[in-house]
XYZ file of N, CA and C in Angstrom:
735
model
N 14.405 20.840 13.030
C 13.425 20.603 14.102
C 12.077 21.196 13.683
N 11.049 20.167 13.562
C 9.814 20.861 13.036
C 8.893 21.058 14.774
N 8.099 22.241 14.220
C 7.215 22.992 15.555
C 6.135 22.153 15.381
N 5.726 21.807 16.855
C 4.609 20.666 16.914
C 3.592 21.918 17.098
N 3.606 23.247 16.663
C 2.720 23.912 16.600
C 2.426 24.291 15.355
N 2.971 23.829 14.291
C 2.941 24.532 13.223
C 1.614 23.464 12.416
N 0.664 24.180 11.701
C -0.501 23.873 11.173
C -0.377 22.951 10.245
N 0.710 22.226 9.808
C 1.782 21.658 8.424
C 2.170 20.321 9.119
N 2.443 20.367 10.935
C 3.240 20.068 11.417
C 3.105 18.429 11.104
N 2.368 17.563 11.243
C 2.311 16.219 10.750
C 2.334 15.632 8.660
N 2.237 16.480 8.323
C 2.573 16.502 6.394
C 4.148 16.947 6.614
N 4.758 17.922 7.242
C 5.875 18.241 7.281
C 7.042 17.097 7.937
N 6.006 16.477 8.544
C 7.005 14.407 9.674
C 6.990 14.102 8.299
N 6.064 13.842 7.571
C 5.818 13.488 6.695
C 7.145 13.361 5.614
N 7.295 14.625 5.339
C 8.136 15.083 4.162
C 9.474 14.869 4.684
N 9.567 14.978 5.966
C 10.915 14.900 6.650
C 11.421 13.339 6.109
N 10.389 12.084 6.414
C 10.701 10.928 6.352
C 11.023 10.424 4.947
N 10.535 11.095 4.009
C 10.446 11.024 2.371
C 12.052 11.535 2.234
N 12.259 12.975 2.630
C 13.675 13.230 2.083
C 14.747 12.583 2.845
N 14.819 11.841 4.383
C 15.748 11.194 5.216
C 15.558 9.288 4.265
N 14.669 9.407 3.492
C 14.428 7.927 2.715
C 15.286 8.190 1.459
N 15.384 9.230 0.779
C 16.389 9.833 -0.734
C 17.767 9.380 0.073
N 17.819 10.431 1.286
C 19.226 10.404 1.793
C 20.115 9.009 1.748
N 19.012 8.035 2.519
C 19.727 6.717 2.887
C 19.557 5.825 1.399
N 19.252 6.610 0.565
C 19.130 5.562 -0.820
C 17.836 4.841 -0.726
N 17.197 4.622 0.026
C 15.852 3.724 0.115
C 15.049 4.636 -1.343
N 14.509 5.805 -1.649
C 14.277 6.354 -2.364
C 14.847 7.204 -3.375
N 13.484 6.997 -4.343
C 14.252 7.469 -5.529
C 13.956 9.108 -6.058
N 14.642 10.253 -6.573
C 13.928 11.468 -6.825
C 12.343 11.386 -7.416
N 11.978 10.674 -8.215
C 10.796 10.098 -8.436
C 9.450 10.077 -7.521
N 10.456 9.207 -6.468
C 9.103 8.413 -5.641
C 9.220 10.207 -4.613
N 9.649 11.433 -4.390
C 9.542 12.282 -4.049
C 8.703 13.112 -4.102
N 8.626 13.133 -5.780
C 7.725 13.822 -6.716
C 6.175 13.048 -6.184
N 6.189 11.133 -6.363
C 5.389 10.843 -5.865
C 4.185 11.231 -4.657
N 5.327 11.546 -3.889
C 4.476 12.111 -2.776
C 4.081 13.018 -2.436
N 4.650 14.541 -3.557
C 4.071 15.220 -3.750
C 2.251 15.691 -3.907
N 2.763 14.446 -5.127
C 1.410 14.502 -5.747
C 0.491 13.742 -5.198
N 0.690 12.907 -4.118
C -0.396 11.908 -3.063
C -1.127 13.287 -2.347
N 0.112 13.966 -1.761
C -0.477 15.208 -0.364
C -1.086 16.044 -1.268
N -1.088 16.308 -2.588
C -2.478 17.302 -2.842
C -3.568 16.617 -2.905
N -3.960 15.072 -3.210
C -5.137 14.439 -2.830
C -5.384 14.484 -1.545
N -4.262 14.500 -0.388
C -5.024 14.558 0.669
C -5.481 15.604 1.008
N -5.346 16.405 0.929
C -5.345 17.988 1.029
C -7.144 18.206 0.256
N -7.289 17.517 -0.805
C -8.533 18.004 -1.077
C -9.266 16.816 -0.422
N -8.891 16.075 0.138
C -9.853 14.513 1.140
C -10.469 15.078 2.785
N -9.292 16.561 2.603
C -9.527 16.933 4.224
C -8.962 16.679 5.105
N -7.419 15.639 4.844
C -6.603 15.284 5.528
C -7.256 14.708 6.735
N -7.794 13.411 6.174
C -8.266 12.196 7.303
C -8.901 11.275 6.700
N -9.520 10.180 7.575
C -9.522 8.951 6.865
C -10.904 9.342 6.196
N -11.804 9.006 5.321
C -13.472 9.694 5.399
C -14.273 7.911 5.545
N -15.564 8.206 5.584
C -16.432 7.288 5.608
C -15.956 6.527 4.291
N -15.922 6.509 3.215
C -15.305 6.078 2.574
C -14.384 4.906 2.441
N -13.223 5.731 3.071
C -11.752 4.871 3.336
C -12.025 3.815 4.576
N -12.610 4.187 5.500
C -13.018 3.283 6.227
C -14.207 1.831 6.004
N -15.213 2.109 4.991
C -15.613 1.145 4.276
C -14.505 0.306 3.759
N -13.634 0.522 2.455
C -12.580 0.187 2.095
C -11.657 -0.558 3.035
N -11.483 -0.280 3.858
C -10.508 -0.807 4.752
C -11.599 -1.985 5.586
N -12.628 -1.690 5.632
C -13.412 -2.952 6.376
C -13.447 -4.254 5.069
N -13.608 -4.042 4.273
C -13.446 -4.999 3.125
C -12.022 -5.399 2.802
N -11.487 -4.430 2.877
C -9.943 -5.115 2.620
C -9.536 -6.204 3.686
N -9.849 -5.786 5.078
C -9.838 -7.121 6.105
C -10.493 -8.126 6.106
N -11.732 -7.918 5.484
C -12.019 -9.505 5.444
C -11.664 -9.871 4.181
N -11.079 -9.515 3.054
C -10.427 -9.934 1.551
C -9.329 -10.916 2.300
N -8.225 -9.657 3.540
C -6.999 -10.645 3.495
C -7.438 -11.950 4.587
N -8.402 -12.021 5.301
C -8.915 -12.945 6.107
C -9.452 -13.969 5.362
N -9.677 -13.827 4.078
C -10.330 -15.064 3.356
C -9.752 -15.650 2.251
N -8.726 -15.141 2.344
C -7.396 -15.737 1.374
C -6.787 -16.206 1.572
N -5.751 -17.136 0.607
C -5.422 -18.286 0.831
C -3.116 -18.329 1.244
N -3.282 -17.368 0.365
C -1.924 -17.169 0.229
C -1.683 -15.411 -0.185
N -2.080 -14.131 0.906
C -1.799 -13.097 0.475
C -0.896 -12.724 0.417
N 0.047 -11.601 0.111
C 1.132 -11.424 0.202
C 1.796 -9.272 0.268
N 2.442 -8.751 0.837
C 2.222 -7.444 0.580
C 3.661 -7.030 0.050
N 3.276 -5.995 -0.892
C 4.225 -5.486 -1.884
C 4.813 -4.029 -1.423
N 5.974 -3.927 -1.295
C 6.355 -2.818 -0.776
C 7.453 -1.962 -1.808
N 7.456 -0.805 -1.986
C 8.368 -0.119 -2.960
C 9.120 1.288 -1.777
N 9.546 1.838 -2.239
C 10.967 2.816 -1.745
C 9.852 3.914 -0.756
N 8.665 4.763 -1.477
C 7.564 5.308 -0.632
C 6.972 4.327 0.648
N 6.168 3.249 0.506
C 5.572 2.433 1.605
C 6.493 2.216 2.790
N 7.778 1.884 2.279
C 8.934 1.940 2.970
C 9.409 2.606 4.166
N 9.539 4.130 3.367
C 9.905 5.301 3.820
C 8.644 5.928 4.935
N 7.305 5.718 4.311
C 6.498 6.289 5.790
C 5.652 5.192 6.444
N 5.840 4.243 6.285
C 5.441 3.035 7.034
C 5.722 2.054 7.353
N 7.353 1.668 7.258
C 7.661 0.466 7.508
C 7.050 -0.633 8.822
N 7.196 0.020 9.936
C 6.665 -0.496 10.915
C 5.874 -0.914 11.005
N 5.000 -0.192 10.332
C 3.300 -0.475 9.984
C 3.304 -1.567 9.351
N 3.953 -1.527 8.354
C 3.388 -2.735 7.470
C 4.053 -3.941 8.179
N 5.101 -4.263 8.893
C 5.789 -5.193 9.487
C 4.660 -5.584 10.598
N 4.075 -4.811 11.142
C 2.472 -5.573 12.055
C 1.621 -6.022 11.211
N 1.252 -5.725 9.941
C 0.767 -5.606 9.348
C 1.165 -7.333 9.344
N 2.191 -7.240 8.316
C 2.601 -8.934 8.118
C 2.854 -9.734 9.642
N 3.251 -9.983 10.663
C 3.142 -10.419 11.937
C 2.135 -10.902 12.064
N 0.326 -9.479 11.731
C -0.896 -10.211 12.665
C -1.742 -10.778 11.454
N -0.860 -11.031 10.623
C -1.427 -11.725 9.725
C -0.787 -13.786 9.028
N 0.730 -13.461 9.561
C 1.819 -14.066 9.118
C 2.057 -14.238 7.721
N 1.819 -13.484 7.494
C 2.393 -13.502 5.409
C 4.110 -12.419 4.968
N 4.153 -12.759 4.329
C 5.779 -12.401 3.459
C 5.573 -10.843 3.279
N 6.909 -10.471 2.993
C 6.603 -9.056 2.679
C 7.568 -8.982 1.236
N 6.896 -8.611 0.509
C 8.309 -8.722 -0.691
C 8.533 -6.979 -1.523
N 9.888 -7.241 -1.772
C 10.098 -5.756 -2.138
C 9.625 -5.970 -3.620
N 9.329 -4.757 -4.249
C 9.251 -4.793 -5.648
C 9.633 -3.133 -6.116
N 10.541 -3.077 -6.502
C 10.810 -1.490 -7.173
C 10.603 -0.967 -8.825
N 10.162 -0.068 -9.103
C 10.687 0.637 -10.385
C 12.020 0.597 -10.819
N 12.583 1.529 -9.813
C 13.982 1.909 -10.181
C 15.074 1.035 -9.283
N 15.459 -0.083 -9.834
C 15.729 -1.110 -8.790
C 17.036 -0.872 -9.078
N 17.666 -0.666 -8.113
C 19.261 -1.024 -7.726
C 19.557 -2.091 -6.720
N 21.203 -2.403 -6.742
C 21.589 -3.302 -5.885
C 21.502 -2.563 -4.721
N 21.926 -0.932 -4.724
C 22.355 -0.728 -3.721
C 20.663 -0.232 -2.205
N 19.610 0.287 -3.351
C 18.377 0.510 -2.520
C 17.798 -1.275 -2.177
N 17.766 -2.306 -3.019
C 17.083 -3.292 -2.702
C 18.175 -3.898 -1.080
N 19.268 -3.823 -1.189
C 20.128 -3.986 0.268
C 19.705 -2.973 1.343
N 19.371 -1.726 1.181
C 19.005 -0.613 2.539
C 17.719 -1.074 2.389
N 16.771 -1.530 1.160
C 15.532 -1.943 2.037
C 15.745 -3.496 2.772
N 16.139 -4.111 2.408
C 16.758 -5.366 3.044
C 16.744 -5.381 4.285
N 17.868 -4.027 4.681
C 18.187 -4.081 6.136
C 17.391 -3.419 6.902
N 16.684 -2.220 6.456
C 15.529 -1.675 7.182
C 14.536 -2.638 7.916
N 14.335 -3.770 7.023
C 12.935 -4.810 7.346
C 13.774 -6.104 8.192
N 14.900 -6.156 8.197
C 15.682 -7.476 8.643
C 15.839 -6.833 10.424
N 16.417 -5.078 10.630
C 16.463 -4.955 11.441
C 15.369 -4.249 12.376
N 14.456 -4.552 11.880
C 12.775 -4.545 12.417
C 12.014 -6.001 12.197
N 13.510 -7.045 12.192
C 12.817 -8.654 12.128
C 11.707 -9.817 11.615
N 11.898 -9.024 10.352
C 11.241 -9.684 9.619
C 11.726 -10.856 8.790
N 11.437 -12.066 8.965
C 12.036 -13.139 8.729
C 11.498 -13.360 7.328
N 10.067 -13.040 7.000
C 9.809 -13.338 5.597
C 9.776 -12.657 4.711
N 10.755 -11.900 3.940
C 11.229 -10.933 3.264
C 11.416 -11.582 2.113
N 10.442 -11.476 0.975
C 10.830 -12.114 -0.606
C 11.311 -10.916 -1.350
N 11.594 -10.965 -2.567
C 11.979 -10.004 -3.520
C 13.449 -9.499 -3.316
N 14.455 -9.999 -2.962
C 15.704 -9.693 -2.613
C 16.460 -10.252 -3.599
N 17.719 -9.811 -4.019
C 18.691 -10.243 -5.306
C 18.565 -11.721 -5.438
N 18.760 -12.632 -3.839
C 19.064 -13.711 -3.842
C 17.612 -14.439 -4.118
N 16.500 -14.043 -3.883
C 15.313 -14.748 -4.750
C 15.353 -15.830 -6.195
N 14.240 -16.522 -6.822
C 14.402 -16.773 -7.756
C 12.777 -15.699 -8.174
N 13.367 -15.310 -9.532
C 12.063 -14.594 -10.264
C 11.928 -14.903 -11.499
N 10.209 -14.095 -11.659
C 9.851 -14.402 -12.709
C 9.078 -13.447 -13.422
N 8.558 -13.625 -15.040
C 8.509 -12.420 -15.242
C 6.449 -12.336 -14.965
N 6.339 -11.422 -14.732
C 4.660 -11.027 -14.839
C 4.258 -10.747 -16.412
N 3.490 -11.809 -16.340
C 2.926 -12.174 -17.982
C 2.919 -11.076 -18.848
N 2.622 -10.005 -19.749
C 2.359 -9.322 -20.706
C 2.991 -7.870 -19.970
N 3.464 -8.276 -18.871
C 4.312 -6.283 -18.242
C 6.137 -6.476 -18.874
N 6.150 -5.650 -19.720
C 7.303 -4.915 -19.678
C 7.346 -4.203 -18.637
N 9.386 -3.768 -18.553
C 10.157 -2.671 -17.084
C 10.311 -3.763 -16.310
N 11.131 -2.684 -15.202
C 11.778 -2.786 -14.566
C 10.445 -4.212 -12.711
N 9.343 -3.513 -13.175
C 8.895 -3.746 -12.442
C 7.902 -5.657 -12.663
N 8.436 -6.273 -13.664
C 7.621 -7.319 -13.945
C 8.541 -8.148 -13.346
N 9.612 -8.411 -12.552
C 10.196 -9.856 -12.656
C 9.565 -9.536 -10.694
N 9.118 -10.547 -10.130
C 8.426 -10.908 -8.928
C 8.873 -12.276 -8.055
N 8.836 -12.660 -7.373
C 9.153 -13.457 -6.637
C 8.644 -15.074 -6.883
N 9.191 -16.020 -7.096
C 8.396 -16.944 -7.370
C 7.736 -17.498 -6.328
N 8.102 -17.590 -4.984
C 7.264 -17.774 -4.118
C 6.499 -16.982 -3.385
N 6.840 -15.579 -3.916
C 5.577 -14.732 -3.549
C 4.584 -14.241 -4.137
N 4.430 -13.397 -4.771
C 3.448 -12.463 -6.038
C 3.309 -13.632 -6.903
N 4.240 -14.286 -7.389
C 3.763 -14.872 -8.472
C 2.600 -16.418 -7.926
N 2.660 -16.530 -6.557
C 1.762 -17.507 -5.858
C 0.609 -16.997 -5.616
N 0.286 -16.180 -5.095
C -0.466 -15.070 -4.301
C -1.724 -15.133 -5.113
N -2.328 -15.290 -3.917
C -3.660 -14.784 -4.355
C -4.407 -13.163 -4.161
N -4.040 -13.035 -3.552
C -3.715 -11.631 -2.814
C -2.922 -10.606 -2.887
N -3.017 -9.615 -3.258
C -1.520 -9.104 -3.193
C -1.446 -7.375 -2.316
N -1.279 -7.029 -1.494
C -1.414 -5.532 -1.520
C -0.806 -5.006 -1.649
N -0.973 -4.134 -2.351
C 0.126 -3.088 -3.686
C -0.063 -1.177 -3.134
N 0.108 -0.986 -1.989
C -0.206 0.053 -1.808
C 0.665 0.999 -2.785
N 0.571 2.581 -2.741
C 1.526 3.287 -3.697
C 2.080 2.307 -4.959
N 1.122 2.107 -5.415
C 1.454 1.183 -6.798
C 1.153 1.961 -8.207
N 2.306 1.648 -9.428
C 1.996 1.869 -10.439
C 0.811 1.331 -11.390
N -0.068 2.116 -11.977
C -0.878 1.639 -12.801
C -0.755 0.158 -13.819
N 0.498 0.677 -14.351
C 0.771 -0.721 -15.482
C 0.858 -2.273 -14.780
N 1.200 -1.953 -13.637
C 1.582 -3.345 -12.991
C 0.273 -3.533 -12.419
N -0.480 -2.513 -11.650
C -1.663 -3.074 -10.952
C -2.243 -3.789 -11.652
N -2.534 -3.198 -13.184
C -3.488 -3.358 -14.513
C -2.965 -5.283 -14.438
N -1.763 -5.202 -14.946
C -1.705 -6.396 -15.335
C -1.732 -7.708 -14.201
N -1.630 -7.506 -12.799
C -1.750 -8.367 -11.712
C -3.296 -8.605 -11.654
N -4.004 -7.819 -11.675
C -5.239 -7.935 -12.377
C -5.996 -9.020 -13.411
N -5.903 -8.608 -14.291
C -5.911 -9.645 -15.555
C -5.080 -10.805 -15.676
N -4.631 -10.826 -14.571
C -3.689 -12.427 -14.179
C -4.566 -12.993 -13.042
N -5.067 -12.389 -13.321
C -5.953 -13.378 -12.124
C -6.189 -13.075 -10.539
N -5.161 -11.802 -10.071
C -4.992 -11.916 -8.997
C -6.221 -11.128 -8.359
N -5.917 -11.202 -7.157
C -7.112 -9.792 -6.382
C -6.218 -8.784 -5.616
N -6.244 -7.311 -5.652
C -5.585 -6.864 -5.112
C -5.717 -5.140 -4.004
N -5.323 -5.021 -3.588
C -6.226 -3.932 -2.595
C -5.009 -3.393 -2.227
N -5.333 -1.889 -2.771
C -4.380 -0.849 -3.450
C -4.804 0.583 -2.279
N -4.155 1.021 -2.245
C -4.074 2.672 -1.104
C -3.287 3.454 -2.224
N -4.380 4.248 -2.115
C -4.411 5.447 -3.737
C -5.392 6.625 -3.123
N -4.129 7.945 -2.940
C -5.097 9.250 -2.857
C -6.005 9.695 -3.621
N -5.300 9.102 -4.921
C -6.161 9.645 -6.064
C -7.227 8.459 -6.603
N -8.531 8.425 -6.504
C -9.454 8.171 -7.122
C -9.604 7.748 -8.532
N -9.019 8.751 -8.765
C -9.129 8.478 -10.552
C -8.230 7.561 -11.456
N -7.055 7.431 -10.265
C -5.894 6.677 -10.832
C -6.264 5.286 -11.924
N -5.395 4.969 -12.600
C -5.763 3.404 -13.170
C -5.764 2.448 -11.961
N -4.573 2.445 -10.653
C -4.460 1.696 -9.890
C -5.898 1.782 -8.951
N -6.453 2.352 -8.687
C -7.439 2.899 -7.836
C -8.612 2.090 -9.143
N -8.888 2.165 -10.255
C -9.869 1.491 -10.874
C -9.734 0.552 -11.075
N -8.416 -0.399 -11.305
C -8.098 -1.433 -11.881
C -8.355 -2.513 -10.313
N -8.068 -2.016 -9.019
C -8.059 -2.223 -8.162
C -9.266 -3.247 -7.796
N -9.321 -4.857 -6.540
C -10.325 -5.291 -6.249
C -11.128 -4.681 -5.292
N -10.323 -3.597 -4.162
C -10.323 -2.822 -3.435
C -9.668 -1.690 -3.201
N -9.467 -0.551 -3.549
C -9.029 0.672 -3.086
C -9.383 1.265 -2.041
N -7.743 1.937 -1.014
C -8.643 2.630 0.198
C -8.074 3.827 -0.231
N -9.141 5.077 -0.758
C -8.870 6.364 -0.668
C -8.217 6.960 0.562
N -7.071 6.518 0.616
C -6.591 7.349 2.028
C -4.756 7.671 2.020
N -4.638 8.348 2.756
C -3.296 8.414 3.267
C -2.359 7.051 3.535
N -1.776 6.744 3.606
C -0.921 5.227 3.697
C -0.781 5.259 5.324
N -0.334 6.512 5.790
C 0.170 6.673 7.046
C -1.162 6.476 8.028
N -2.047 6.805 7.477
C -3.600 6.999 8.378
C -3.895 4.924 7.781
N -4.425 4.016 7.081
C -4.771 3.486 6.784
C -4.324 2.159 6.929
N -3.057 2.110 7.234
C -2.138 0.970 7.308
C -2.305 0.710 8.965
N -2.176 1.501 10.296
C -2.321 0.965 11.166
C -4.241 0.713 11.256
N -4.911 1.542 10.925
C -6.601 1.224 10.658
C -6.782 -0.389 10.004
N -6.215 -0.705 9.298
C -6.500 -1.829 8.228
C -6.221 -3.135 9.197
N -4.696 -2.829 9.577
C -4.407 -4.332 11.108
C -5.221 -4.467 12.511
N -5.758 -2.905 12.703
C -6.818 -2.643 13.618
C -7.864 -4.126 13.595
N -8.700 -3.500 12.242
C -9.865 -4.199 11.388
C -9.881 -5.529 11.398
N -8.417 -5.985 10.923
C -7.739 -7.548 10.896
C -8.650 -8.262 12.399
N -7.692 -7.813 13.529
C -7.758 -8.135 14.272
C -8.750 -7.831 15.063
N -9.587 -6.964 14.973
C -11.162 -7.197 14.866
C -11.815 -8.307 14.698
N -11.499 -8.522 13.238
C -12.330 -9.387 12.609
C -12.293 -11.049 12.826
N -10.889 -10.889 12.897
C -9.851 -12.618 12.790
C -11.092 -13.796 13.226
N -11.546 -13.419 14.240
C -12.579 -14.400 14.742
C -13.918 -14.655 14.180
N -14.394 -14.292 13.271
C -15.769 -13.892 12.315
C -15.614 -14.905 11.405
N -16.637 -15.909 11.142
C -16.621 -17.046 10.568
C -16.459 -16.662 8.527
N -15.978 -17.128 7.824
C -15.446 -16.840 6.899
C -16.608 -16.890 5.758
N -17.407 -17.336 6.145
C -18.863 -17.223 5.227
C -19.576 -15.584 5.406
N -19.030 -14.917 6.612
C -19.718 -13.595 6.587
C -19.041 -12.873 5.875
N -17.479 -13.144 6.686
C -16.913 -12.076 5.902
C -16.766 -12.272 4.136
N -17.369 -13.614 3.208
C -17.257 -13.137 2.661
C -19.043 -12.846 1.659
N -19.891 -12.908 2.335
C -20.861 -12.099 2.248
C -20.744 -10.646 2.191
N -19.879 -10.188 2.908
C -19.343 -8.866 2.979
C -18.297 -8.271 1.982
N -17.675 -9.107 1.278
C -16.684 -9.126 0.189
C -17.926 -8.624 -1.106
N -18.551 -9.883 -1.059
C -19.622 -9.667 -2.120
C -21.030 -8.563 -2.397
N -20.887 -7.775 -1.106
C -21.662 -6.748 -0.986
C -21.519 -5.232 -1.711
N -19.578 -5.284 -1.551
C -18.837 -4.216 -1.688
C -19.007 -4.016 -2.943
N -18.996 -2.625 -3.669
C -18.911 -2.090 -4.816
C -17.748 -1.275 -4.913
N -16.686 -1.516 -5.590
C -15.461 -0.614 -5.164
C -15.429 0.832 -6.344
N -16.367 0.486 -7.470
C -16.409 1.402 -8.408
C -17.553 2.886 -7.414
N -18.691 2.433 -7.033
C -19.257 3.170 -6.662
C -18.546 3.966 -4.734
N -17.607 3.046 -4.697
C -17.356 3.609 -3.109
C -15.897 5.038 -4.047
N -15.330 4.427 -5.584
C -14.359 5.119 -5.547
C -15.323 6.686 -6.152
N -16.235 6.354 -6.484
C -17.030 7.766 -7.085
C -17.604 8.394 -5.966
N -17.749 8.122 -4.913
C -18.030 9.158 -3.602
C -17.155 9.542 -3.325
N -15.974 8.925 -3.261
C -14.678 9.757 -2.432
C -14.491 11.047 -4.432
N -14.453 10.640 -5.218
C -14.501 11.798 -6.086
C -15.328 12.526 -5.902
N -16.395 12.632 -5.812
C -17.370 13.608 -5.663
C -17.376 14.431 -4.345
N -16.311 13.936 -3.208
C -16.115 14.645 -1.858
C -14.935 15.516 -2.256
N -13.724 15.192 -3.464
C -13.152 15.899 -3.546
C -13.720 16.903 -4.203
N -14.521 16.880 -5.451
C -15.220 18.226 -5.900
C -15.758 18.948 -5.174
N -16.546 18.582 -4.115
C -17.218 19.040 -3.076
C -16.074 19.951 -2.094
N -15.260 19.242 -2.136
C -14.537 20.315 -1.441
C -13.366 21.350 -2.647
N -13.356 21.063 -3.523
C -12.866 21.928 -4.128
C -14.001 23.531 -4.496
């Protein structure tokens, strides 16, 4: 039982949901470590969304508003502290949700299966019974993708994503808008959009934005696409972490 007084007390929901995600197999010791190392970026961000992340996230809504076929990528972390989220996420948008893992087993790709089936999600790609394919020039575990999803997509959002794969979805042509604490990451540079933020803070902000926007004629928003600089928005959120270091 964590104290809703304790100064920790929302990073500590946090951690609770990460190790009850190991338990049920959804996660891997890995993606643990992962999140380790996310909460010391937030920790030097100030633990909240900044001017920044909120730019980011206004561009990322009109990216998925002006696309044709987006699609969102989910692994064992996104899972574990946001499922819900991202399931509105796909709803107020109507696009697929497809799993994609590192460390892929039969037995985690079935508990994520049922996590998203029994929170009703009808368009669930990336499951055993899929047909796949491989992502052009990526070796691992993580290149074979959905043929009617990722590998269609124009779009893709890859939150908590590995570098090698962002890199190469990239240079395939795709566009993709990535949630990365860290700044400096390859995924965070390689990225069409990065939101410097927490997943847990950013994911209900981002469907907010959506649905904001939905009605905004598609020539602004993408005037607004073309405005964005994602290299220079990711060097302020670095320079806020020095600043606060």
């Amino acid at each position: 039982m964590i104290n809703k007084d304790h100064p920790r007390y929302k990073s500590l929901q946090y951690r609770d949901k990460i190790v009850q995600a190991y338990n049920n197999k959804i996660l891997t010791t890995s993606g643990m470590i992962a999140h380790g190392r996310g909460e010391s970026f937030d920790y030097l961000l100030g633990e909240k969304t900044t001017d920044m992340a909120h730019i980011a996230i206004h561009i990322a809504a009109c990216l998925f508003l002006v696309s044709s076929n987006p699609v969102i990528s989910v692994n064992g972390n996104t899972t574990a502290l946001v499922s819900k989220e991202i399931v509105e996420l796909s709803n107020t948008l109507n696009i697929p949700i497809e799993i994609n893992l590192y460390y892929r087993t039969q037995e985690r790709v079935d508990n994520i299966k049922k996590l998203y089936t029994d929170l009703n999600v009808t368009n669930l790609l990336g499951t055993n019974e899929d047909e796949f394919i491989d992502t052009p020039d990526l070796n691992g575990p993580r290149s074979p993708v959905s043929i009617d999803g990722i590998n269609k997509a124009d779009l893709i959002f890859i939150p908590l994503e590995d570098g090698d794969r962002a890199e190469k979805l990239v240079q395939n042509g795709k566009k993709t808008i990535s949630v990365d604490l860290n700044p400096l990451s390859r995924t965070a540079i390689t990225s069409t959009v990065t939101i410097v933020d927490n997943i847990v803070r950013c994911v209900p902000l981002l469907t907010k934005e959506i649905k904001r926007l939905k009605d905004e004629p598609k020539k602004k928003l993408i005037q607004e696409i073309k405005s964005y600089n994602n290299k220079e928005n990711l060097k302020k959120s670095t320079n806020l972490i020095k600043k606060n270091i």
